[in-house]
Coordinates of N, CA, C and O in Angstrom, one line a residue:
X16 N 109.2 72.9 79.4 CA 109.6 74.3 79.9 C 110.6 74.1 80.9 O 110.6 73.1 81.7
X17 N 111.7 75.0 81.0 CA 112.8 75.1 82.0 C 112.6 75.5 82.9 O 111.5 76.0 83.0
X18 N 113.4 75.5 83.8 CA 113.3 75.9 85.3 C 113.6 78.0 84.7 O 113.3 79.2 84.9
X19 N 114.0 77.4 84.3 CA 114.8 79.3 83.7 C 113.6 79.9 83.1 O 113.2 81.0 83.2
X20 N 113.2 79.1 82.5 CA 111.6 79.8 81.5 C 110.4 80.0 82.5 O 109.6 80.9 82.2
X21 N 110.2 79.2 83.7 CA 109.3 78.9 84.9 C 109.0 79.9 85.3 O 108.0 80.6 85.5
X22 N 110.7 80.3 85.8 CA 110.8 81.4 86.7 C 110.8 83.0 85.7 O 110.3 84.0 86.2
X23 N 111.3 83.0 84.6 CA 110.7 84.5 83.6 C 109.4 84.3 83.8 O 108.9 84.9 84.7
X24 N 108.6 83.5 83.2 CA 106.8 83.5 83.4 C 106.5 83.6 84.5 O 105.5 84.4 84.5
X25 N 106.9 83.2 85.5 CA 106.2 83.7 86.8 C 106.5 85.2 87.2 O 105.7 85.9 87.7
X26 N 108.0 85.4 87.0 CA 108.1 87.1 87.4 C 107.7 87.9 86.4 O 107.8 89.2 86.5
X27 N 107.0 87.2 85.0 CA 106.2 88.3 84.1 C 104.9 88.4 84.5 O 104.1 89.3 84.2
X28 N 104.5 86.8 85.5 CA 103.2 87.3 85.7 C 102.6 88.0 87.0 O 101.5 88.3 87.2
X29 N 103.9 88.2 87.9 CA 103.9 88.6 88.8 C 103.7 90.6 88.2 O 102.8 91.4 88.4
X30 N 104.9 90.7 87.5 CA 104.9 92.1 87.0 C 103.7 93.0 86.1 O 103.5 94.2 86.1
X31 N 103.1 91.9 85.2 CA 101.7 92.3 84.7 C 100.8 92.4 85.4 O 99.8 93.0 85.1
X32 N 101.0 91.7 86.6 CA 99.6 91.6 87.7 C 99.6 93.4 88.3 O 98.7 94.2 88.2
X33 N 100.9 93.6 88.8 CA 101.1 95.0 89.5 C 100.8 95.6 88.4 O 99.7 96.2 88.3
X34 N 101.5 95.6 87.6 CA 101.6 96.6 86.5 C 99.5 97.1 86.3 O 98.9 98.2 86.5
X35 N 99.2 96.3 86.1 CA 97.5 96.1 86.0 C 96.8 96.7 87.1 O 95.8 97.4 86.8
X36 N 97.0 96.5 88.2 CA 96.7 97.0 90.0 C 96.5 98.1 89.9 O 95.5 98.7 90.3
X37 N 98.1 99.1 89.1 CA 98.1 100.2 88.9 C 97.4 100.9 88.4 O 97.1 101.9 89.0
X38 N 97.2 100.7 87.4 CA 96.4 101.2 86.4 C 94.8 101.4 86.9 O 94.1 102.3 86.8
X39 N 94.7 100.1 87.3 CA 93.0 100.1 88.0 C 92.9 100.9 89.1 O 91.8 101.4 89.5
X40 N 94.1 101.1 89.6 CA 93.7 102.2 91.2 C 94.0 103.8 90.4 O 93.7 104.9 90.9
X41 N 94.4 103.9 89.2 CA 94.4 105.2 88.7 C 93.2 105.6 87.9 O 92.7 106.7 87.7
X42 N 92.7 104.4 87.3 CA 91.6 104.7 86.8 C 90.5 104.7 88.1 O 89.9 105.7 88.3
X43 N 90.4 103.8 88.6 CA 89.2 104.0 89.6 C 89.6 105.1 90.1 O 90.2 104.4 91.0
X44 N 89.9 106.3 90.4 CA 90.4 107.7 90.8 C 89.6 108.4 90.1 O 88.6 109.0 90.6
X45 N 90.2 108.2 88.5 CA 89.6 109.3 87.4 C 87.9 109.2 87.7 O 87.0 110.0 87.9
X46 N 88.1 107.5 87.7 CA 86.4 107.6 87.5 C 85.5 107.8 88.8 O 84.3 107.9 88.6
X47 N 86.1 107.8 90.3 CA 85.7 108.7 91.2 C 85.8 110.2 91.3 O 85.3 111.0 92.1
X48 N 86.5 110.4 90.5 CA 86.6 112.0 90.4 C 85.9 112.3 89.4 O 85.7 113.5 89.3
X49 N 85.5 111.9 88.7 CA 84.7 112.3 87.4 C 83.2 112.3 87.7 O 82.3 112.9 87.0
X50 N 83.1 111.5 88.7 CA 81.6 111.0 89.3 C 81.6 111.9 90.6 O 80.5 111.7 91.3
X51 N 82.3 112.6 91.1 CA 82.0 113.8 92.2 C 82.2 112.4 93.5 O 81.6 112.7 94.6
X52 N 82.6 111.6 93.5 CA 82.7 110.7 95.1 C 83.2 111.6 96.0 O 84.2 112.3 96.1
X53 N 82.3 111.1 96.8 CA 82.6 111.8 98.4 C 83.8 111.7 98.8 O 84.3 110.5 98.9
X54 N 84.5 112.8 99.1 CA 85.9 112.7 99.6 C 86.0 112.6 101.0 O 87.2 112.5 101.2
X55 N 85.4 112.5 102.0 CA 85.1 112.6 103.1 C 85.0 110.9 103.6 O 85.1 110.4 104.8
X56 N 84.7 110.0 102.4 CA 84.6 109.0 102.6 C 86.2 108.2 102.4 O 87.1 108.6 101.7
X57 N 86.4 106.9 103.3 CA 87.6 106.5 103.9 C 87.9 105.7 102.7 O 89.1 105.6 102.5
X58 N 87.1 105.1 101.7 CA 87.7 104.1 100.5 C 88.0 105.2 99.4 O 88.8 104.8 98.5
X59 N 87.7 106.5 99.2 CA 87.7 107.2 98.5 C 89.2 107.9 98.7 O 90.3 107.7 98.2
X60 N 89.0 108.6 99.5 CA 90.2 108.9 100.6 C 91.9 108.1 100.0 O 92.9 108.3 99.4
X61 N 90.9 106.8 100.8 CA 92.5 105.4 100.2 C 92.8 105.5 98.9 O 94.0 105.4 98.6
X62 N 91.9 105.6 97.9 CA 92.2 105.8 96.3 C 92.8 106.8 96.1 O 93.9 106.8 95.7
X63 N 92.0 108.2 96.5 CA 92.9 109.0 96.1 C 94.2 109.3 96.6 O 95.0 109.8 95.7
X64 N 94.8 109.1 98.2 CA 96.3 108.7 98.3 C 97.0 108.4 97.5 O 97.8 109.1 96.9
X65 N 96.5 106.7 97.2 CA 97.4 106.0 96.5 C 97.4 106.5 95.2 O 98.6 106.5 94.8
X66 N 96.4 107.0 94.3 CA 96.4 107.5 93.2 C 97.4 108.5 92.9 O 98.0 108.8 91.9
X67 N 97.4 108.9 94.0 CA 98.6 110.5 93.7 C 99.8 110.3 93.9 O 100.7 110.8 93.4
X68 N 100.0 109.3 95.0 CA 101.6 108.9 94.9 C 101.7 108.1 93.6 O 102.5 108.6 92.8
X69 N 101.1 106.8 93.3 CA 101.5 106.0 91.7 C 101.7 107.6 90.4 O 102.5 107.5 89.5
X70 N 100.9 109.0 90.6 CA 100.8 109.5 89.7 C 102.0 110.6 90.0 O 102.3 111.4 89.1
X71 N 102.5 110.6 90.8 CA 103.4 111.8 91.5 C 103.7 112.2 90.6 O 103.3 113.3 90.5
X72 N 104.4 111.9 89.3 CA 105.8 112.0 88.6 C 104.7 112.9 87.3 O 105.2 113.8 86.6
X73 N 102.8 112.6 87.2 CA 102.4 113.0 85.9 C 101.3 113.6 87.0 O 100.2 113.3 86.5
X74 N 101.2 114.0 87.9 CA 100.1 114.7 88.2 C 100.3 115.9 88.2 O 101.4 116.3 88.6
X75 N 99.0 117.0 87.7 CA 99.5 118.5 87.3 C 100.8 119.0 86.4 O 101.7 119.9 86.6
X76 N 100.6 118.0 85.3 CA 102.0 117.8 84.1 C 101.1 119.0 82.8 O 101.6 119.9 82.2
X77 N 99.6 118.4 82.8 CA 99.1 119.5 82.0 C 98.4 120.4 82.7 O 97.9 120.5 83.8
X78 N 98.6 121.7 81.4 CA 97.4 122.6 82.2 C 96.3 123.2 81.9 O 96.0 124.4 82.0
X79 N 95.4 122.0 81.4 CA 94.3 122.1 81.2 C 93.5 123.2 81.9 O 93.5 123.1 83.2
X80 N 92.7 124.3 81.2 CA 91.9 125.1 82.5 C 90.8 124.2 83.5 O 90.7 124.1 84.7
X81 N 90.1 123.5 82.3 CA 89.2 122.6 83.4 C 89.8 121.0 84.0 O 90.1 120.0 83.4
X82 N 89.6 121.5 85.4 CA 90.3 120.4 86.3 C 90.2 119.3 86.1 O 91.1 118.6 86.5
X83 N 89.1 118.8 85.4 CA 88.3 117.5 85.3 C 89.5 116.4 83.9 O 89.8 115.2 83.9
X84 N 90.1 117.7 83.0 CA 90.6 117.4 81.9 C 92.1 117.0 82.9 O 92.6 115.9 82.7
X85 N 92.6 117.9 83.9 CA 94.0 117.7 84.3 C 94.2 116.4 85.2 O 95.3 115.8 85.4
X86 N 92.8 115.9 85.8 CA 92.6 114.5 86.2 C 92.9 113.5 85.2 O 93.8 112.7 85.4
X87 N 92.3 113.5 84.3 CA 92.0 112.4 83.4 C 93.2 112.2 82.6 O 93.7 111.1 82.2
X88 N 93.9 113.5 82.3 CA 95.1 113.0 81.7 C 96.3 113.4 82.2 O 97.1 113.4 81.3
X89 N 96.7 113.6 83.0 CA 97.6 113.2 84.7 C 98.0 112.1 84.5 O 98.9 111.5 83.9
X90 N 96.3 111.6 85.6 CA 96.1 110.2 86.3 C 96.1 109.1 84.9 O 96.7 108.0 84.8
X91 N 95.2 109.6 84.0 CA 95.4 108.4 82.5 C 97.0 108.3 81.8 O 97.6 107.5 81.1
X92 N 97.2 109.3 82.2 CA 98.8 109.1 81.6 C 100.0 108.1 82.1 O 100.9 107.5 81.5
X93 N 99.3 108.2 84.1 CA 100.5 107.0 84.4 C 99.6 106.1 84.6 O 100.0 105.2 85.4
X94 N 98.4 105.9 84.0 CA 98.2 104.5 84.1 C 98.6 103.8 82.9 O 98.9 102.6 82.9
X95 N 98.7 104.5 81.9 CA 98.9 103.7 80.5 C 100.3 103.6 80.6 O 100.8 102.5 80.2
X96 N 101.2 104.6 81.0 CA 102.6 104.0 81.2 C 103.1 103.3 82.0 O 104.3 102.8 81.8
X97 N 102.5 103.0 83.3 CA 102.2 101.5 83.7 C 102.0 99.9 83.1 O 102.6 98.8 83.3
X98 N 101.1 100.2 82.6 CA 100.7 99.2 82.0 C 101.6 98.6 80.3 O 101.7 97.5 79.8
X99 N 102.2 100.2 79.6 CA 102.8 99.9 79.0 C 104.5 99.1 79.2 O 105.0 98.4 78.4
X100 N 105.1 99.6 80.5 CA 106.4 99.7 80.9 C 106.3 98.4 81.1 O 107.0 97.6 80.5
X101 N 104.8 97.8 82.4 CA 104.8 96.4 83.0 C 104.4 95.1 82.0 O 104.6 94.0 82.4
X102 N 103.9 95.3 80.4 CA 103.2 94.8 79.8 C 105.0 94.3 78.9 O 105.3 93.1 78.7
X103 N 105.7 95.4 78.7 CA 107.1 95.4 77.6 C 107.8 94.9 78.7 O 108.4 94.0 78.1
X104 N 108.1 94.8 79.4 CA 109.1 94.4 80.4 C 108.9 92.9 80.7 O 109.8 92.1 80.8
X105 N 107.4 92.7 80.7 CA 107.4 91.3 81.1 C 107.0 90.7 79.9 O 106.5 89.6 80.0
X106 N 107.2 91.4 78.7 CA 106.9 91.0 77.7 C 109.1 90.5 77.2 O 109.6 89.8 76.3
X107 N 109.6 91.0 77.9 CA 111.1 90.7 77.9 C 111.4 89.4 78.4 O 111.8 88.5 77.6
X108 N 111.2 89.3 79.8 CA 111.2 88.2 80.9 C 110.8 86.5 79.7 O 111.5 85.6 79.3
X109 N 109.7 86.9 79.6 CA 109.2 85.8 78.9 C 109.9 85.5 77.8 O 109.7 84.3 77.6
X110 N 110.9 86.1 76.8 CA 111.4 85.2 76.3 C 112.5 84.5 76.7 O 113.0 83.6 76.1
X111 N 112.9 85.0 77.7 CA 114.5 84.2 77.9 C 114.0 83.5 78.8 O 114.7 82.7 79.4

């Protein structure tokens, strides 16, 4: 392996790692919201921040009447395109 191939594999696996982070802090959201977690609580709190800035761009995109539906595919939407963008991208890196 090259020094040139070393360094794509490591910045793909740097990139799948985030890409992945993401996705888990969007789903651990859905699935604290789906489960009624205490919002009043400081780890819950921290999720949901970060949850809504990673989802800015797809949060309240549908308008589902029940809320529970506008969570789940919001927040499921930028995690899968997370995961898809970080998964293809460093699915790039790695070959060259």
């Amino acid at each position: 392996m090259s020094t040139r191939q070393a360094r794509g594999s490591t910045a793909a696996r740097i990139i799948v790692i985030v890409a992945d982070v993401m996705a888990i802090i969007l789903g651990l959201w859905i699935l604290m919201y789906l489960l009624d977690a205490n919002r009043a609580n400081d780890l819950v709190q921290f999720i949901h921040d970060v949850a809504r800035w990673l989802a800015g761009w797809s949060h309240d995109l549908f308008t589902f009447d029940e809320a529970w539906a506008r969570v789940v595919c919001g927040y499921g939407l930028a995690a899968l395109v997370y995961v898809f963008i970080g998964h293809a991208v460093a699915g790039r890196l790695r070959r060259y």
